[in-house]
Coordinates of C-alpha atoms and ligand atoms in Angstrom, one line a residue:
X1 CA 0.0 0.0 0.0
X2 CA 1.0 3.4 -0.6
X3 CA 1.5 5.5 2.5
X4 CA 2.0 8.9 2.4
X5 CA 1.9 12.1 5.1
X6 CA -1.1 13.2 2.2
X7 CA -3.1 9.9 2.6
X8 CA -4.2 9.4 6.3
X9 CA -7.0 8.8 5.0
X10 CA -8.5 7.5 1.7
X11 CA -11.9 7.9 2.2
X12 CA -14.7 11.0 0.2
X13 CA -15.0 14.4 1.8
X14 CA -18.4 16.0 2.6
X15 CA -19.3 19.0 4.5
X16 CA -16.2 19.1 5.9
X17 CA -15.7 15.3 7.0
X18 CA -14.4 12.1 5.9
X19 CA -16.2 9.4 5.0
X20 CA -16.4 6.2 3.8
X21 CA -19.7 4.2 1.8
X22 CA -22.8 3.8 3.4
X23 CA -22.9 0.3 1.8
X24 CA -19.2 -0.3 3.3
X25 CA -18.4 -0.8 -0.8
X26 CA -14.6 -0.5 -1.7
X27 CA -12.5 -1.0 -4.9
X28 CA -8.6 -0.9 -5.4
X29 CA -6.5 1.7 -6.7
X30 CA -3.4 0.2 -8.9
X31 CA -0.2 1.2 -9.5
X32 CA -0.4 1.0 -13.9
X33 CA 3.5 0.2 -13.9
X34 CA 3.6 -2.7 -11.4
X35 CA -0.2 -3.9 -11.2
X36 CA 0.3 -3.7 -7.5
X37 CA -2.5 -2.5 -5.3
X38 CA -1.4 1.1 -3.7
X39 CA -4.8 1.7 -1.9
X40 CA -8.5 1.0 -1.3
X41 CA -10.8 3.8 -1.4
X42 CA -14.9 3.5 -1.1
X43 CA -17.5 3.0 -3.8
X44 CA -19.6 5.9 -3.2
X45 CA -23.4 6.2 -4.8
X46 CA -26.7 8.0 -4.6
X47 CA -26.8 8.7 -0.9
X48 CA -23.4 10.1 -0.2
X49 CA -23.9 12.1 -3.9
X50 CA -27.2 13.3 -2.6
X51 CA -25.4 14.7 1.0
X52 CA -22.9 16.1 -0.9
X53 CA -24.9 18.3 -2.8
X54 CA -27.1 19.2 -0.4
X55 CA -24.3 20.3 2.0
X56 CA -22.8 22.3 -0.9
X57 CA -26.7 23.7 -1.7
X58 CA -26.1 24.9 2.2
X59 CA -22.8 26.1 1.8
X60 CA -23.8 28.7 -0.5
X61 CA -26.2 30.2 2.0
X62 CA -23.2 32.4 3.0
X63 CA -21.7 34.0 0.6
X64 CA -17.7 34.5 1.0
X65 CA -15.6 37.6 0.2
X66 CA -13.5 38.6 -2.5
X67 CA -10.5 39.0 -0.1
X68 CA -11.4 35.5 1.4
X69 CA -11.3 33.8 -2.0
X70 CA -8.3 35.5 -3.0
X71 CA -6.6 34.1 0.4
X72 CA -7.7 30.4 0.4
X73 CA -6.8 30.2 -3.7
X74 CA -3.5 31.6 -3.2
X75 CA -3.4 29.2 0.0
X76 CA -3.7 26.3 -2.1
X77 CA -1.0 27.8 -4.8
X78 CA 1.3 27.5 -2.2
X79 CA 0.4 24.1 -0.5
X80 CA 0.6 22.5 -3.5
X81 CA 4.0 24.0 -4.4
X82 CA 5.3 23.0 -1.1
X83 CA 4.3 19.7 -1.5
X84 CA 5.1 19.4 -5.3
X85 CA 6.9 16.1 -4.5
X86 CA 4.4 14.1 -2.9
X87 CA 1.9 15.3 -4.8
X88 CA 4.0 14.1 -7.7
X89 CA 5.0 11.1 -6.2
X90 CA 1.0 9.7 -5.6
X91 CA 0.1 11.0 -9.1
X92 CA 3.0 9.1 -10.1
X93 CA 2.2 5.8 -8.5
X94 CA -1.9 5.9 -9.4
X95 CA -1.1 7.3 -13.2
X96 CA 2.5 6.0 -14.4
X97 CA 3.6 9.1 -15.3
X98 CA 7.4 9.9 -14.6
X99 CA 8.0 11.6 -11.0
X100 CA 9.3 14.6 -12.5
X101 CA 6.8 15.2 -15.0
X102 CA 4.6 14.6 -12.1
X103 CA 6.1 17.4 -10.1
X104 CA 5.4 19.5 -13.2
X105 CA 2.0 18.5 -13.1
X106 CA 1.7 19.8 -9.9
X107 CA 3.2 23.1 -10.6
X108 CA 0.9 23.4 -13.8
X109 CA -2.1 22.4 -10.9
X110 CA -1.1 25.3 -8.9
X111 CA -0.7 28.2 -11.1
X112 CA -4.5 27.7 -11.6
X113 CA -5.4 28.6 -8.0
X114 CA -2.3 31.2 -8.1
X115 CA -3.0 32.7 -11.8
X116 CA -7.3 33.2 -10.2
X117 CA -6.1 34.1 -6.7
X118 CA -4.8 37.3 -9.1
X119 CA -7.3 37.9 -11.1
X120 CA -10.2 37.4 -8.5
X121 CA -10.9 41.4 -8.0
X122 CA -12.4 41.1 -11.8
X123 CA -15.5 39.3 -9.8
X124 CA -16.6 42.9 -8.4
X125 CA -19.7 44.3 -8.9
X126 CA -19.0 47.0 -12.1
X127 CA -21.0 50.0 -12.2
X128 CA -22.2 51.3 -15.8
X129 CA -20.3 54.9 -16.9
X130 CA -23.0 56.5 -17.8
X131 CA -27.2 56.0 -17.1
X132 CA -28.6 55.1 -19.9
X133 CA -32.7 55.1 -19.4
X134 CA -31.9 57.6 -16.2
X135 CA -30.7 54.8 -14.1
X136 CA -27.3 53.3 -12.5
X137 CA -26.8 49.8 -13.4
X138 CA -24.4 47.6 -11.9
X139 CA -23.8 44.6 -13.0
X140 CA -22.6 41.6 -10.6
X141 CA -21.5 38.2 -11.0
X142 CA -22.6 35.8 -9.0
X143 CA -22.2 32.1 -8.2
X144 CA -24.2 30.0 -10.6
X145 CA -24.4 27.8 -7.2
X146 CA -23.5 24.3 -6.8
X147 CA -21.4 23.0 -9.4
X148 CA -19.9 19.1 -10.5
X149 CA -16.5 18.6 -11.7
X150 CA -16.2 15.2 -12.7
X151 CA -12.1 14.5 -14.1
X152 CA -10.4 12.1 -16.1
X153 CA -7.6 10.3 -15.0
X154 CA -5.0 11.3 -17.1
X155 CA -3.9 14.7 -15.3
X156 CA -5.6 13.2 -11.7
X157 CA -4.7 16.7 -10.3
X158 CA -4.3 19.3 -12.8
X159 CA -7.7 18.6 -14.7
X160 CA -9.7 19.1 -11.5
X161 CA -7.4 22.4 -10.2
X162 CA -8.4 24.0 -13.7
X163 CA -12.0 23.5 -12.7
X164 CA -12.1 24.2 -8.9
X165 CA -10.0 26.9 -8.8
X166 CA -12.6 28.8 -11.5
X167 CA -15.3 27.8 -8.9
X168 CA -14.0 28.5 -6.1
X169 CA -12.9 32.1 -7.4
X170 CA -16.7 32.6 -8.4
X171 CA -17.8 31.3 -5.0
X172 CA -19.4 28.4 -6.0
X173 CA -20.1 25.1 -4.0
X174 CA -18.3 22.2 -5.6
X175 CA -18.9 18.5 -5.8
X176 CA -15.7 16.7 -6.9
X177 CA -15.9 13.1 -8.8
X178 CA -12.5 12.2 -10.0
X179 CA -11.9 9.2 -12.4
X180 CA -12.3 5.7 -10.1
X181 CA -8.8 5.1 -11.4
X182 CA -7.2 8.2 -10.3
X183 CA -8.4 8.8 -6.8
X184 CA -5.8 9.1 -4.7
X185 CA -4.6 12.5 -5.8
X186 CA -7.8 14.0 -5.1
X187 CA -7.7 12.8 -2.0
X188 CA -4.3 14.4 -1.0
X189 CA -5.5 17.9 -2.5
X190 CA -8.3 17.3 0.0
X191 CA -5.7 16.8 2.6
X192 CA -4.6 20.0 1.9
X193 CA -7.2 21.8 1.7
X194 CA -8.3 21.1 5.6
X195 CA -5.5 23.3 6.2
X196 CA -6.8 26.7 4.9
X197 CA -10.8 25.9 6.5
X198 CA -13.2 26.4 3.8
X199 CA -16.7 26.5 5.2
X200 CA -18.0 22.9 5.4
X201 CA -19.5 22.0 2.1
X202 CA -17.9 24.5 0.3
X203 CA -16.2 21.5 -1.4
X204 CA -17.1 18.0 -1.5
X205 CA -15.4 14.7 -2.8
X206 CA -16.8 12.0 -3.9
X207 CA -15.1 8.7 -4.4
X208 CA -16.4 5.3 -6.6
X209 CA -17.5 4.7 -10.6
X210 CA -19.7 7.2 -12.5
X211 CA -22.9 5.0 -12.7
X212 CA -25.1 6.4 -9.6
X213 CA -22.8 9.0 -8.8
X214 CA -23.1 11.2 -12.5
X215 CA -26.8 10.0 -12.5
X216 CA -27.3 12.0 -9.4
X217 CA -25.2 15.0 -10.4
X218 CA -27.3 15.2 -13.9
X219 CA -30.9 15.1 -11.9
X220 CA -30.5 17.0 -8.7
X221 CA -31.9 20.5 -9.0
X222 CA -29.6 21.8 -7.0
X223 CA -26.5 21.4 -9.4
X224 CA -26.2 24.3 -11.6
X225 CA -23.0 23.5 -13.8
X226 CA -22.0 20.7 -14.6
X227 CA -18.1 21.2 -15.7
X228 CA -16.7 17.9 -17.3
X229 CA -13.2 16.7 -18.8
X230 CA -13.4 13.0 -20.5
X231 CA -14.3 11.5 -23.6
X232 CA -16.5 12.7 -25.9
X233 CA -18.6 9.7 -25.7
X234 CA -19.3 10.0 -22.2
X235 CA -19.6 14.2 -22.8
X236 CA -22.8 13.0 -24.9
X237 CA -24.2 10.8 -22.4
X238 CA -23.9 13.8 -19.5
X239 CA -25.3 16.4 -22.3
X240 CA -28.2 14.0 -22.9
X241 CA -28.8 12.9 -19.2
X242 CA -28.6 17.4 -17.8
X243 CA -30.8 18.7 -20.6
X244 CA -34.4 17.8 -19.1
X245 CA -33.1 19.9 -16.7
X246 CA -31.5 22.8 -18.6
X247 CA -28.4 22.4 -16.3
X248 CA -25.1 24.7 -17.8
X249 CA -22.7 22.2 -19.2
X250 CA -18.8 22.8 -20.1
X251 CA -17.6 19.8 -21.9
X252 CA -13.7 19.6 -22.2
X253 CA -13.7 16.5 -24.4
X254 CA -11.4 14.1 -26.6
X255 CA -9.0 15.4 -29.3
X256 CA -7.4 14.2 -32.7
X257 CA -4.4 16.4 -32.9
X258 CA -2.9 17.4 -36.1
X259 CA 0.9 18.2 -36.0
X260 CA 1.9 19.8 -39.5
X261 CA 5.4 20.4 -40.2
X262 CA 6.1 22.0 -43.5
X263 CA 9.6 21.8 -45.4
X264 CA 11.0 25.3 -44.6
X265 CA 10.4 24.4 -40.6
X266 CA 13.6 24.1 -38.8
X267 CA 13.7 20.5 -38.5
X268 CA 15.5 20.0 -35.4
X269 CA 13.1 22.3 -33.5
X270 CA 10.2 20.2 -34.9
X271 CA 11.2 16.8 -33.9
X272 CA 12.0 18.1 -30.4
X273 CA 8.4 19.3 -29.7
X274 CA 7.0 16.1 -31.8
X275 CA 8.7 14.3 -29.1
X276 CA 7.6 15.9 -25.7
X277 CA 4.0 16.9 -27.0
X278 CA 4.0 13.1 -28.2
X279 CA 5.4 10.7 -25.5
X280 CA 4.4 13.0 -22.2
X281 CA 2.0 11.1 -20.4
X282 CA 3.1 8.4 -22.7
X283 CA 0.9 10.0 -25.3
X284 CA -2.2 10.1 -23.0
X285 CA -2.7 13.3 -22.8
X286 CA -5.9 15.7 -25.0
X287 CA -3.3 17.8 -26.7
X288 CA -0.9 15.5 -27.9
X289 CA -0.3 15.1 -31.5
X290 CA -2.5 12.1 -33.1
X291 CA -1.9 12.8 -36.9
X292 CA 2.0 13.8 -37.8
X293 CA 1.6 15.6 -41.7
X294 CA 5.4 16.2 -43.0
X295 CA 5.5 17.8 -46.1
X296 CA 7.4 15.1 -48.6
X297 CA 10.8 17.4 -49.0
X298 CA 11.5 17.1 -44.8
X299 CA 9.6 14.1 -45.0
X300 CA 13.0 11.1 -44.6
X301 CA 15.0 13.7 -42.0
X302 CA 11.7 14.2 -39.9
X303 CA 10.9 10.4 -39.8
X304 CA 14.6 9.1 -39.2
X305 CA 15.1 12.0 -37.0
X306 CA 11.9 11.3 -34.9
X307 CA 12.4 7.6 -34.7
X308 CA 16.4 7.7 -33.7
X309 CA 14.8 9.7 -30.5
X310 CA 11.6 7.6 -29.5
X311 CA 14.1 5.0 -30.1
X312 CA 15.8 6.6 -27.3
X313 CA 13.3 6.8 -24.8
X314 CA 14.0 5.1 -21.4
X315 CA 10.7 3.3 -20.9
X316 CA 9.9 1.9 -17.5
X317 CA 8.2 2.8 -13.7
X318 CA 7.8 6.3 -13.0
X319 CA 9.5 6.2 -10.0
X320 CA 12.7 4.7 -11.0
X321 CA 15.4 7.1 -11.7
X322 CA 15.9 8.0 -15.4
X323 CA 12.6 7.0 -16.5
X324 CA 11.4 9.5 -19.5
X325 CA 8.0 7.2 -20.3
X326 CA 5.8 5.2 -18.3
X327 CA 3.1 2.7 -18.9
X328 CA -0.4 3.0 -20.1
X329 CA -3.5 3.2 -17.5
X330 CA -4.8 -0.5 -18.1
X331 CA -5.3 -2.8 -20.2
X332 CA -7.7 -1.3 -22.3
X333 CA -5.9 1.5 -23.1
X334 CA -3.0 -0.9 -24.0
X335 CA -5.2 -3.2 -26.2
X336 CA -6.3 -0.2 -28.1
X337 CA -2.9 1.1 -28.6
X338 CA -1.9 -2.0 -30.2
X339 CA -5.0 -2.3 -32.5
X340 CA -4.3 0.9 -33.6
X341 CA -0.5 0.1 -34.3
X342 CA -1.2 -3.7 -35.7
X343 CA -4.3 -2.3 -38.2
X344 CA -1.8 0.3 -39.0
X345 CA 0.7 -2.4 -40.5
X346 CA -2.0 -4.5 -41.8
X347 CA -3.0 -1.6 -44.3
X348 CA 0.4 -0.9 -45.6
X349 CA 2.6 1.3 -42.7
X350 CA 5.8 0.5 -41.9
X351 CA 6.7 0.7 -38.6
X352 CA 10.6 2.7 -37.9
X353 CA 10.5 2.8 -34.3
X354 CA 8.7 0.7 -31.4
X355 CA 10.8 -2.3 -30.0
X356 CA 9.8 -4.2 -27.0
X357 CA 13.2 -4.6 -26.0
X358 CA 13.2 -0.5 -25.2
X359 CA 10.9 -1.5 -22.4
X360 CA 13.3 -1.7 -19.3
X361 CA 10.6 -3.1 -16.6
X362 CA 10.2 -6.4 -16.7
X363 CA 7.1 -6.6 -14.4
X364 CA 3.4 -6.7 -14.9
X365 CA 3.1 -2.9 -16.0
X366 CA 0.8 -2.1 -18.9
X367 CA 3.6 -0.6 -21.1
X368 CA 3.9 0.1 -24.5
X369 CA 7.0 1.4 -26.8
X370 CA 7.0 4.7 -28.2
X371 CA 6.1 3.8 -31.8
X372 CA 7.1 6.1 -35.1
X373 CA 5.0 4.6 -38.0
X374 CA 5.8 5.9 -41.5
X375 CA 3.6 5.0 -44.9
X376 CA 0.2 6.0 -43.3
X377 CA -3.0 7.1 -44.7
X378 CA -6.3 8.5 -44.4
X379 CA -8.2 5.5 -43.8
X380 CA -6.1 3.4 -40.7
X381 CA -7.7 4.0 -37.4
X382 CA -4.7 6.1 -35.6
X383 CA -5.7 8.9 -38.5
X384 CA -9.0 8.4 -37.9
X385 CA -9.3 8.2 -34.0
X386 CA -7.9 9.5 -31.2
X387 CA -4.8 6.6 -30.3
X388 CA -4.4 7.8 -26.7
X389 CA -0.9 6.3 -26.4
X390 CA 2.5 6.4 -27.4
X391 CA 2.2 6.6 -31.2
X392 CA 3.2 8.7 -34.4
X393 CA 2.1 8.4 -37.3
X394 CA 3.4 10.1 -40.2
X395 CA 1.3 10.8 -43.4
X396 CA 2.9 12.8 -46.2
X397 CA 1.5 15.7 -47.7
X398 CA 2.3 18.0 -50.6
X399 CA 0.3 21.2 -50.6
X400 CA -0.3 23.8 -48.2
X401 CA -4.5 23.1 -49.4
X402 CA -4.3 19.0 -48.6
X403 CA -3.1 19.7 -45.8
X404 CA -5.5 22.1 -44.5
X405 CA -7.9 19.4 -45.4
X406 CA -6.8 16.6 -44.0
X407 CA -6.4 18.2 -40.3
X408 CA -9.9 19.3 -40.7
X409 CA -11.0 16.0 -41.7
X410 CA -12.1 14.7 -38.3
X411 CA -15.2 15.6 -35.9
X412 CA -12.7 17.3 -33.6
X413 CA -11.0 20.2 -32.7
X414 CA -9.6 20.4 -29.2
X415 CA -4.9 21.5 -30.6
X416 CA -3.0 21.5 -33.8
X417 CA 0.3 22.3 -34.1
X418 CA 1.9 24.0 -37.2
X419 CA 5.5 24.0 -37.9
X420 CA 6.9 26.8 -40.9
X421 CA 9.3 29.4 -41.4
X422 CA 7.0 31.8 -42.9
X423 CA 4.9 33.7 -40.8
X424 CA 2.3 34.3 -43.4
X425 CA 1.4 31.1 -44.6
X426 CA 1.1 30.0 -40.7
X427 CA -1.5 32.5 -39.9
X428 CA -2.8 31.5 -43.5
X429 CA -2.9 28.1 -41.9
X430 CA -4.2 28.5 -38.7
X431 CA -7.1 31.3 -39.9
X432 CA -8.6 28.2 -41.5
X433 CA -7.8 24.9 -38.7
X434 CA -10.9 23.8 -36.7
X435 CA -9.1 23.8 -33.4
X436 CA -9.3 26.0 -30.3
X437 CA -5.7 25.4 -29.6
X438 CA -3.0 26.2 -32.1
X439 CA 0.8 26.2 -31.3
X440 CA 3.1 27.9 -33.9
X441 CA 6.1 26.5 -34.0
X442 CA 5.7 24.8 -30.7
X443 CA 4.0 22.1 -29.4
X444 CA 3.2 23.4 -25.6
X445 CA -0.2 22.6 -24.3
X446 CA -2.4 25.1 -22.6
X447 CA -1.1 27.4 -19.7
X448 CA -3.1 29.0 -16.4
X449 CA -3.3 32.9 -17.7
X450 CA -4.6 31.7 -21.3
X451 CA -8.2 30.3 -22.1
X452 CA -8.2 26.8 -23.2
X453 CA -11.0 24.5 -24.7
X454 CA -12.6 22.9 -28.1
X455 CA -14.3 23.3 -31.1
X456 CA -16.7 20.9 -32.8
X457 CA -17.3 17.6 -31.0
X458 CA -14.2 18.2 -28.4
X459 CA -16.5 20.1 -26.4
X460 CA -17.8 24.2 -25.5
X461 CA -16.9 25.6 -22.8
X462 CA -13.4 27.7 -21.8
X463 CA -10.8 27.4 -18.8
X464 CA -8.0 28.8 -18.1
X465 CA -7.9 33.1 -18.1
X466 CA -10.7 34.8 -17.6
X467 CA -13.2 33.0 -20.1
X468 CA -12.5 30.3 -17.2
X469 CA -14.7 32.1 -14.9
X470 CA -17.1 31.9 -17.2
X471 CA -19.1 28.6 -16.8
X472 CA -19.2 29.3 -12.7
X473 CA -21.0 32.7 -12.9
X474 CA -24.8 33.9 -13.4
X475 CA -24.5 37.7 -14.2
X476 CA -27.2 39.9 -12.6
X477 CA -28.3 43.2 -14.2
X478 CA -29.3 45.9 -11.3
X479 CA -30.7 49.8 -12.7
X480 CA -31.5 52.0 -10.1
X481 CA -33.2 54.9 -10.1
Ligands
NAP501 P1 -13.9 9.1 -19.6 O1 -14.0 7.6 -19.7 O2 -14.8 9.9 -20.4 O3 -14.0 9.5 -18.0 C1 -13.9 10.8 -17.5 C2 -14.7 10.9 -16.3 O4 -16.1 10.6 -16.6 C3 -14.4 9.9 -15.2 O5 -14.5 10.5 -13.9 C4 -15.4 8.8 -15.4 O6 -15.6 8.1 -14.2 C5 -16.6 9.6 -15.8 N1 -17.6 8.8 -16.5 C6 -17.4 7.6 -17.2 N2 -18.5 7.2 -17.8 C7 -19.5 8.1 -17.4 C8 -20.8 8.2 -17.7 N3 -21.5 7.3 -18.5 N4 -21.5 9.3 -17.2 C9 -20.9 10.2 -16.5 N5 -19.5 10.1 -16.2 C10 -18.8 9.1 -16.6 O7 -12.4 9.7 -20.0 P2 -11.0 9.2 -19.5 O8 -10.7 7.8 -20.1 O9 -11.0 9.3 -18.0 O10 -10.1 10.3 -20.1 C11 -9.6 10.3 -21.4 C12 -10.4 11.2 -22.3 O11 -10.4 12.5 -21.7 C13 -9.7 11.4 -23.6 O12 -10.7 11.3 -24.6 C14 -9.1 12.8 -23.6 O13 -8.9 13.4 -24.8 C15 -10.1 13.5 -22.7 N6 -9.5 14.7 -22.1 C16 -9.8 15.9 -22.6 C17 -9.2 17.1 -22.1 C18 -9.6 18.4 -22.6 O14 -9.1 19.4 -21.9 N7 -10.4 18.6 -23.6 C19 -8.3 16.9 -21.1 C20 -7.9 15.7 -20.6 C21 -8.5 14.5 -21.2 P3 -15.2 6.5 -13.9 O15 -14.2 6.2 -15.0 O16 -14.6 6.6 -12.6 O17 -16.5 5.7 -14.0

């Protein structure tokens, strides 16, 4: 078992207690690079859902300050950078991830509640210039009341401080449901947050498989948002189940990255963010490049160039030393990886990189090389899908028009990345790309200060800068005479 000073406990949180299951329910929480059981935490379900809304529904009865929220956010900013390590070593040991990349994730976690502790004061009432119809108006944003933030499991902590640190900011209530595979995380941010006293309810966490739990969260009047990072299957399902009741929805959903790398693109800059938007997270993250279009005259450097260095990858546990990829979550997510890869080969593609032999654990570990694949097309599933793993295919391309096309091609539009030289074919380029997220000339993900979300079937919604505030507030209009 996993023990740490940030798991006394591993049981939910509501109004500002522990708790296990009423039905005494538990499942395990495993360590993806070993198969080892780190930690059993309860199966929570309608009643302990229920409590915790209604004890965040109470919560709201007293409204906090702006001062107040600017203290406990900046708070958390700084627990979680004092215990960057830990934190990093339990995402580490519940996700795979290496520990340093880990740590990172934990810094990326707290400039959320640092970059809104900031930017808090913009939640003031505003008064109007001028008085248009004879009257001062203000205008103030309120909660939108309680709110669910339900997390996938491939950033346990960052995904859910992106959420919670907009709510909290806004004053909401929030009811937490991390990913059943990721708990443990949440659970030590919990840990944490005992030491700055939020008023009982003001955040709740809830433990155990969607099932009851997001049944609950969709019905109960009493949830207001409902702010969701996963899949854009499951993003359907909660869109379907909250719209009887008109509930707000911000849907943070799946991705199909294009990464386009034209022949005047200093090469050497491309293949070095191919390889850490690629393989971080061992390819499991939203952002990462799915679809790698090389123009045919960079085409043989890129592909050699990219395979020599996933080639080079030290693959293995998270926590040894050296480690620069870990496993995959499960087995699922490995038997997809390798569907994609073998129907991949089966239509043609030739794979230049991806031996087992890279693979220096030897235990039970759900790991998979980093794979380079060259010769693909349109029509093989890691074009067509989103892989989720450690993956790159490379398709060809010739014009600056195909390759517009093809990027588009797909019912997403979450990050693209386009490598060039010239500054006016790029914003050419990226005028016309579906995707909320562009890098030029690098492949870095999204950042605290900026908004961040999708287009098309990745989802509506913003977080991240000020636009993040947005799905936790109800603005109210007040003229006076
Ligand atoms: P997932 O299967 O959709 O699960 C996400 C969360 O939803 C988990 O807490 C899960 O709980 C819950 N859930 C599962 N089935 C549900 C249902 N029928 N109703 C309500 N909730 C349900 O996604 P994942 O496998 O954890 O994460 C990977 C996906 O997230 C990828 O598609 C990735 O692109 C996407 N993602 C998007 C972003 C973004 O910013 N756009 C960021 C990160 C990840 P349980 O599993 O515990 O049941």
């Amino acid at each position: 078992m996993l023990q740490s000073e940030l798991l006394k406990t591993t049981n939910g949180f509501i109004n500002g207690r522990w708790c296990g299951a009423d039905s005494n329910k538990t499942m395990p929480v495993v360590n993806p690079a070993t198969g080892d059981t780190i930690a059993i935490v309860p199966v929570m379900g309608r009643t302990e859902t229920e409590l915790a809304i209604e004890s965040a529904a109470a919560a709201l009865a007293t409204p906090s300050t702006i001062d107040e929220r600017r203290r406990w956010l900046s708070q958390l900013a700084d627990l979680i950078t004092e215990h960057r390590e830990e934190l990093g070593r339990i995402i580490t040991h519940e996700h795979g991830k290496p520990w340093k990349e880990a740590q990172g994730e934990a810094d990326y976690a707290a400039s959320f509640f640092r970059y809104y502790s900031t930017v808090v004061d913009h939640l003031k009432p505003r008064q109007l210039a001028d008085r248009p119809r004879g009257h001062q108006w203000t205008v103030y944003s309120r909660p939108a009341g309680v709110v669910a933030l339900v997390t996938p499991w491939n950033f346990p902590l960052a995904m859910l401080a992106k959420k919670f640190s907009a709510a909290l900011a806004a004053d909401c209530s929030s009811v937490v449901k991390p990913s059943s595979k990721t708990p443990l995380s949440m659970v030590a941010l919990f840990s944490l947050m005992e030491q700055i006293e939020l008023p009982p309810g003001k955040a709740n966490l809830i433990l155990g498989p969607a099932g009851e739990i997001s049944d609950v969260l969709c019905a109960h009047p009493a949830v207001r948002v409902i702010s969701f990072t996963g899949s854009t299957p499951v993003g359907k399902k909660l869109m379907a189940a909250a719209a009887p009741h008109l509930k707000r929805l911000s849907l943070e959903l799946g991705g199909n990255a294009p990464f386009i790398v034209f022949d005047d693109a200093d090469l050497e800059q491309a293949v070095d963010h191919a390889m850490s938007n690629k393989f971080r997270g061992s390819g499991q993250t939203c952002v990462c490049a799915n679809r790698l279009y090389v123009q045919s005259g960079i085409a043989d450097a890129f592909a050699t160039r990219l395979a020599e260095r996933a080639t080079a990858l030290r693959v293995g546990d998270g926590m040894q030393e050296g480690t620069e990829m870990g496993p995959l979550i499960d087995q699922n997510a490995f038997n997809k990886v390798r569907s994609h890869v073998d129907d991949a080969i089966n239509q043609g593609a030739t794979r230049i990189a991806g031996s087992e032999t890279q693979i220096a654990s030897r235990n039970a570990g759900w790991f998979h090389p980093p794979t380079v694949l060259r010769g693909v097309t349109a029509n093989m599933l890691c074009v067509r899908d989103e892989t989720f793993g450690p993956v790159a295919p490379i398709i060809e391309f010739a014009s600056e028009q195909e390759v517009i096309d093809a990027a588009n091609a797909t019912e997403y539009g979450l990050a693209a990345y386009v490598f060039t030289a010239d500054d006016q074919r790029a914003e050419r380029v990226i005028s016309r790309l579906q995707f909320g997220h562009v890098g030029h000339n690098t492949g870095s993900g999204p950042t605290a200060e900026a908004p961040f979300g999708g287009m098309k079937q990745s989802g509506f919604g913003r977080e991240g800068g000020l636009e993040g505030l947005h799905d936790f507030i109800e603005t109210q209009t007040v003229p006076r005479p």
